[in-house]
Amino acid sequence: MDFDALRREYAEIIVKTAINLQEGEPLLIRAEVVQREFSKVLAEVAYSMGASFVSLQYTDPKLIRLRIDKTLDENNLKFMPSHLENMYDCYLKDGWSSISLRGPESPDIMEGSDPVRLGKHSRANSIVMRKFLKGISSNRIAWNVCLYPTEAWASKVLGSGENWEKRIWEVLVPILRLDRDDPAGAWLEHDTELKRRCGHMNRARYDRIHFTGPDTDLYIGMAPDRVFAGGRCVNQKGIEFFPNIPTEEIFSTPDHTRTEGFVKTTRPVEVLGTQVTGAWFRFSAGQVVEFGADTNREMLEQYLNFDEGARALGEVALVDVNSPIFRSGKIFYNILFDENAACHIALGNGYADCIENGTRMSDDELKETRCNSSLVHTDFMIGSEEISAFGIKQDGSEEKIIEHGLFVI
């Protein structure tokens, strides 16, 4: 396996197809220090396409953990430099494209940290990033979240570090459609199918979506102005781009006041940097009123108490078991991959672009549409081969959307 050629081909998919970088545009790449080499490959492709500037912004989670553990006064964790918010505001105003490159050096770096301290740090960071992330979620700029494998992450996914690079790429290549004669064309073809599924949902205008199966009986209220999206989006310049590579979901923003019932997650999920397994939720009038988890329940509680919107839904997403991520049989311990393996719900902020004219609405106008508002947004996977989903119309009649994990629309 030629890893150099693979890296280059993958980088071209991200920059040319996913971000669809235009000549003269600046590009922001956010990554951990461990991703330095692949970030350089992305930058090389970007410059070959005419990028005006590539800014590599590195983070080191080990230093973040050090601050959380060693800061003498935990209230100091609420401090974030004021220039950061201004910097991210400039990225939006100046029309940068953005790549968020995932793939941790230390996947479990936050395990065992103090939940209160971690919560204070996460809240401060969310406040700094809020305007930028709102701009991204409303597609002001082209943006993409992708992943490049690290030894520690691959070893966790594979169960051992033996021959890790070859083995992880054998898993990733079909998921990323790099095994196709024309990977870029394959992603565009896939986008067409996702748009077809969205078209069905948007014509049906279901009043509620009902998930049912073992440990699941969940009703999610929608609204007449809701729109399902998936695959490529369009930024304010009219440029099409993929927000995620890979992507298998179609999704929308619920009416956050109308969720009722019980649901148990089907995959682990990262919450405030720690892995939560076996999470379950009971909803009433849109709010989580009871919850539990097999591991890291304390972190889940910190999350649910993050702000007023953290206990209500901001997203419902449909994914079937034909997803190559699901078919791989792997748990990826990374939300980008695991959310695209199964139907999921998100507790936290809703998407303005899933509401008719939502990207042109003020915060108060979005609130009137019952779009949830929060500093956080975390996906919880609820789909499997045993879960079905039905669309319920205004007259109470039901139509199958997913039956035992498979789309029937």
Coordinates of C-alpha atoms in Angstrom, one line a residue, residues 69-383:
D69 CA -5.7 19.3 36.5
K70 CA -3.1 21.8 37.7
T71 CA -4.8 25.2 37.7
L72 CA -4.8 26.3 41.4
D73 CA -8.1 28.1 41.3
E74 CA -10.7 26.3 39.2
N75 CA -12.5 29.5 38.5
N76 CA -9.5 30.5 36.4
L77 CA -10.7 27.8 33.9
K78 CA -13.4 30.3 32.9
F79 CA -10.8 32.6 31.4
M80 CA -10.1 32.6 27.7
P81 CA -8.1 35.2 25.9
S82 CA -10.4 37.9 24.3
H83 CA -8.4 37.9 21.0
L84 CA -9.6 34.4 20.2
E85 CA -13.2 35.4 19.6
N86 CA -12.0 38.3 17.4
M87 CA -9.8 36.0 15.4
Y88 CA -12.6 33.6 14.6
D89 CA -14.9 36.5 13.7
C90 CA -12.3 37.6 11.1
Y91 CA -12.3 34.1 9.5
L92 CA -16.0 34.5 8.9
K93 CA -15.9 38.2 7.8
D94 CA -12.9 37.5 5.4
G95 CA -14.5 34.5 3.8
W96 CA -12.0 31.8 4.8
S97 CA -12.7 28.1 4.1
S98 CA -12.2 25.9 7.1
I99 CA -11.0 22.3 7.6
S100 CA -11.3 20.7 11.1
L101 CA -8.9 17.8 11.0
R102 CA -9.7 15.1 13.6
G103 CA -7.6 12.1 14.8
P104 CA -6.3 12.3 18.3
E105 CA -2.8 11.7 19.6
S106 CA -4.3 10.5 22.9
P107 CA -7.9 9.4 22.4
D108 CA -8.5 9.0 26.2
I109 CA -6.7 12.2 27.3
M110 CA -9.7 13.5 29.3
E111 CA -10.6 10.2 31.0
G112 CA -10.4 10.6 34.8
S113 CA -10.5 14.4 34.8
D114 CA -12.6 16.3 37.3
P115 CA -16.1 16.7 35.7
V116 CA -16.6 20.2 37.3
R117 CA -13.2 21.5 36.2
L118 CA -13.6 20.0 32.7
G119 CA -17.1 21.5 32.4
K120 CA -15.9 25.0 33.3
H121 CA -13.1 24.8 30.7
S122 CA -15.5 23.5 28.0
R123 CA -18.1 26.2 28.7
A124 CA -15.5 28.9 28.4
N125 CA -14.2 27.5 25.1
S126 CA -17.8 27.2 23.8
I127 CA -18.5 30.8 24.5
V128 CA -15.4 31.9 22.6
M129 CA -16.3 29.6 19.7
R130 CA -20.0 30.3 19.6
K131 CA -20.1 33.0 16.9
F132 CA -17.8 31.1 14.7
L133 CA -19.7 27.8 15.0
K134 CA -23.0 29.6 14.4
G135 CA -21.5 31.0 11.2
I136 CA -20.4 27.5 10.2
S137 CA -23.8 25.9 11.0
S138 CA -25.5 28.6 8.9
N139 CA -23.0 27.9 6.0
R140 CA -21.5 31.4 5.9
I141 CA -18.3 29.8 4.7
A142 CA -17.3 26.4 3.2
W143 CA -16.3 24.1 6.0
N144 CA -15.4 20.4 6.4
V145 CA -14.7 18.0 9.3
C146 CA -12.5 15.1 8.3
L147 CA -10.2 12.6 10.0
Y148 CA -6.6 11.4 9.5
P149 CA -5.7 8.2 11.5
T150 CA -3.1 8.2 14.3
E151 CA -1.5 5.2 15.8
A152 CA -3.2 5.6 19.2
W153 CA -6.7 6.1 17.7
A154 CA -6.2 3.3 15.1
S155 CA -5.0 0.9 17.9
K156 CA -8.2 1.6 19.9
V157 CA -10.4 1.0 16.8
L158 CA -8.6 -2.2 15.7
G159 CA -7.9 -3.6 19.2
S160 CA -4.1 -3.6 18.8
G161 CA -1.3 -1.5 17.3
E162 CA 0.2 -4.3 15.2
N163 CA 0.7 -3.2 11.6
W164 CA -1.8 -0.5 12.4
E165 CA -1.3 1.8 9.4
K166 CA -2.0 -0.8 6.8
R167 CA -4.9 -2.3 8.8
I168 CA -6.7 1.0 9.5
W169 CA -6.4 2.1 5.8
E170 CA -8.0 -1.2 4.8
V171 CA -10.9 -0.2 6.9
L172 CA -11.0 3.5 5.8
V173 CA -10.5 3.2 2.1
P174 CA -14.0 1.9 1.2
I175 CA -15.6 4.2 3.7
L176 CA -13.9 7.2 2.1
R177 CA -14.6 5.8 -1.4
L178 CA -10.9 5.9 -2.2
D179 CA -11.3 2.4 -3.7
R180 CA -13.4 3.8 -6.6
D181 CA -12.0 4.6 -10.0
D182 CA -13.2 8.1 -9.6
P183 CA -13.5 8.9 -5.8
A184 CA -14.7 12.5 -6.4
G185 CA -17.3 11.3 -8.8
A186 CA -18.4 8.6 -6.3
W187 CA -19.0 11.3 -3.6
L188 CA -21.0 13.4 -6.0
E189 CA -23.1 10.3 -7.0
H190 CA -23.7 9.6 -3.3
D191 CA -24.7 13.2 -2.8
T192 CA -27.5 12.7 -5.4
E193 CA -28.9 9.7 -3.4
L194 CA -28.8 11.7 -0.1
K195 CA -30.7 14.5 -1.9
R196 CA -33.3 12.0 -3.1
R197 CA -33.9 10.9 0.5
C198 CA -34.1 14.5 1.6
G199 CA -36.6 15.2 -1.1
H200 CA -38.9 12.4 0.2
M201 CA -38.8 13.8 3.7
N202 CA -39.4 17.3 2.6
R203 CA -42.4 16.4 0.5
A204 CA -43.9 14.3 3.2
R205 CA -43.6 17.0 5.9
Y206 CA -44.1 14.6 8.8
D207 CA -45.5 16.0 12.0
R208 CA -43.5 13.6 14.1
I209 CA -40.8 10.9 13.7
H210 CA -41.2 7.8 15.8
F211 CA -38.3 5.5 16.6
T212 CA -39.1 2.1 17.9
G213 CA -37.2 -1.0 18.9
P214 CA -35.5 -2.6 21.9
D215 CA -35.2 0.0 24.7
T216 CA -36.5 2.7 22.3
D217 CA -40.0 4.3 22.0
L218 CA -39.2 7.9 21.0
Y219 CA -41.4 10.5 19.4
I220 CA -39.7 13.6 17.9
G221 CA -41.9 16.5 17.0
M222 CA -41.1 18.4 13.8
A223 CA -42.6 21.6 12.4
P224 CA -44.0 22.7 9.0
D225 CA -41.0 24.9 8.2
R226 CA -38.4 22.2 8.8
V227 CA -36.2 21.0 6.0
F228 CA -34.1 17.8 5.8
A229 CA -30.5 18.3 4.5
G230 CA -27.7 15.9 3.7
G231 CA -24.6 15.7 1.5
R232 CA -23.4 19.0 0.0
C233 CA -24.5 22.4 1.3
V234 CA -24.1 25.9 -0.4
N235 CA -22.2 28.7 1.3
Q236 CA -23.0 32.4 1.0
K237 CA -20.9 32.7 -2.1
G238 CA -23.0 30.0 -3.8
I239 CA -20.2 27.4 -3.6
E240 CA -21.2 23.8 -3.0
F241 CA -19.3 21.9 -0.4
F242 CA -19.4 18.8 1.8
P243 CA -19.4 19.7 5.6
N244 CA -18.3 16.1 6.5
I245 CA -16.3 13.4 4.8
P246 CA -17.5 10.8 5.3
T247 CA -21.2 11.5 5.3
E248 CA -24.1 9.1 5.3
E249 CA -26.9 11.0 7.1
I250 CA -29.9 13.1 6.3
F251 CA -30.8 15.4 9.1
S252 CA -33.1 18.2 10.3
T253 CA -33.9 20.4 13.3
P254 CA -36.8 19.3 15.5
D255 CA -39.3 21.4 17.4
H256 CA -37.4 21.2 20.7
T257 CA -40.5 21.3 22.8
R258 CA -42.2 18.2 21.4
T259 CA -39.8 15.2 22.2
E260 CA -41.5 12.4 24.2
G261 CA -40.5 8.9 25.2
F262 CA -37.5 6.8 26.0
V263 CA -34.3 6.0 24.1
K264 CA -31.1 4.1 24.7
T265 CA -27.9 4.7 22.7
T266 CA -26.5 2.0 20.5
R267 CA -22.9 3.2 20.4
P268 CA -20.4 4.9 22.7
V269 CA -20.3 8.7 22.4
E270 CA -17.7 11.3 23.4
V271 CA -19.1 13.7 25.9
L272 CA -16.8 16.5 27.1
G273 CA -13.8 14.5 25.9
T274 CA -14.7 11.3 27.7
Q275 CA -16.4 8.1 26.4
V276 CA -19.9 7.6 27.6
T277 CA -21.4 4.1 27.1
G278 CA -24.9 2.8 27.6
A279 CA -26.5 6.3 27.8
W280 CA -30.3 6.5 28.0
F281 CA -32.8 9.3 28.2
R282 CA -36.4 9.8 29.1
F283 CA -38.0 12.9 27.5
S284 CA -41.1 14.8 28.5
A285 CA -42.3 18.1 26.8
G286 CA -39.0 18.2 24.9
Q287 CA -36.7 18.0 28.0
V288 CA -34.5 15.2 29.3
V289 CA -36.2 14.4 32.7
E290 CA -34.3 11.2 33.5
F291 CA -31.0 9.8 32.2
G292 CA -28.3 7.3 33.0
A293 CA -25.2 5.7 31.6
D294 CA -23.0 2.7 32.2
T295 CA -19.8 4.8 32.2
N296 CA -19.0 8.4 32.8
R297 CA -22.5 9.3 34.0
E298 CA -21.0 12.3 35.9
M299 CA -19.7 13.8 32.6
L300 CA -23.1 13.3 31.0
E301 CA -24.7 15.1 34.0
Q302 CA -22.2 18.0 33.5
Y303 CA -23.2 18.1 29.9
L304 CA -26.9 18.2 30.5
N305 CA -26.4 21.0 33.0
F306 CA -24.2 23.0 30.5
D307 CA -27.0 25.5 29.7
E308 CA -30.8 25.6 29.3
G309 CA -30.7 24.1 25.8
A310 CA -28.4 21.1 26.6
R311 CA -31.4 18.9 27.7
A312 CA -33.4 19.4 24.4
L313 CA -32.9 18.2 20.9
G314 CA -31.2 20.2 18.2
E315 CA -31.0 17.5 15.5
V316 CA -32.6 14.3 14.3
A317 CA -30.7 12.3 11.7
L318 CA -31.5 9.2 9.6
V319 CA -28.8 6.7 8.6
D320 CA -29.3 3.1 7.6
V321 CA -27.3 0.0 8.1
N322 CA -26.1 0.0 4.4
S323 CA -23.7 2.8 5.6
P324 CA -20.1 1.5 4.9
I325 CA -19.2 2.7 8.3
F326 CA -21.9 0.4 9.9
R327 CA -20.9 -2.4 7.6
S328 CA -17.3 -2.2 8.7
G329 CA -18.4 -3.7 12.0
K330 CA -16.2 -1.2 13.9
I331 CA -16.8 1.3 16.7
F332 CA -14.6 4.3 15.8
Y333 CA -14.7 6.3 19.0
N334 CA -15.0 9.4 16.9
I335 CA -18.3 11.2 16.3
L336 CA -17.6 12.0 12.7
F337 CA -17.6 8.3 11.9
D338 CA -19.9 6.9 14.5
E339 CA -22.7 9.4 13.7
N340 CA -22.6 8.2 10.1
A341 CA -23.1 4.6 11.1
A342 CA -26.5 5.0 12.8
C343 CA -29.6 7.1 13.2
H344 CA -28.9 9.7 15.9
I345 CA -30.3 12.6 17.9
A346 CA -28.3 15.6 19.1
L347 CA -28.8 17.3 22.5
G348 CA -28.0 21.0 22.1
N349 CA -28.0 23.6 19.4
G350 CA -30.2 23.3 16.3
Y351 CA -29.3 24.0 12.7
A352 CA -30.6 27.2 11.2
D353 CA -30.2 25.9 7.7
C354 CA -32.7 23.2 8.4
I355 CA -35.4 25.8 8.8
E356 CA -36.9 27.6 5.9
N357 CA -35.1 31.0 5.6
G358 CA -33.4 30.1 8.9
T359 CA -30.0 31.4 7.9
R360 CA -31.4 34.9 7.6
M361 CA -33.2 34.8 10.9
S362 CA -32.0 36.5 14.1
D363 CA -31.6 34.5 17.3
D364 CA -35.0 35.8 18.6
E365 CA -36.6 34.7 15.3
L366 CA -35.1 31.3 15.5
K367 CA -36.3 31.0 19.0
E368 CA -39.9 31.7 17.8
T369 CA -39.6 28.7 15.4
R370 CA -38.7 26.5 18.4
C371 CA -35.2 25.9 17.2
N372 CA -33.1 24.9 20.2
S373 CA -30.3 27.2 21.3
S374 CA -27.3 26.0 23.2
L375 CA -23.5 26.4 23.5
V376 CA -23.2 22.6 22.9
H377 CA -24.2 20.0 20.3
T378 CA -23.5 16.3 20.8
D379 CA -24.8 13.4 18.7
F380 CA -26.1 10.3 20.4
M381 CA -26.4 7.2 18.2
I382 CA -29.7 5.4 18.5
G383 CA -29.9 3.3 15.3

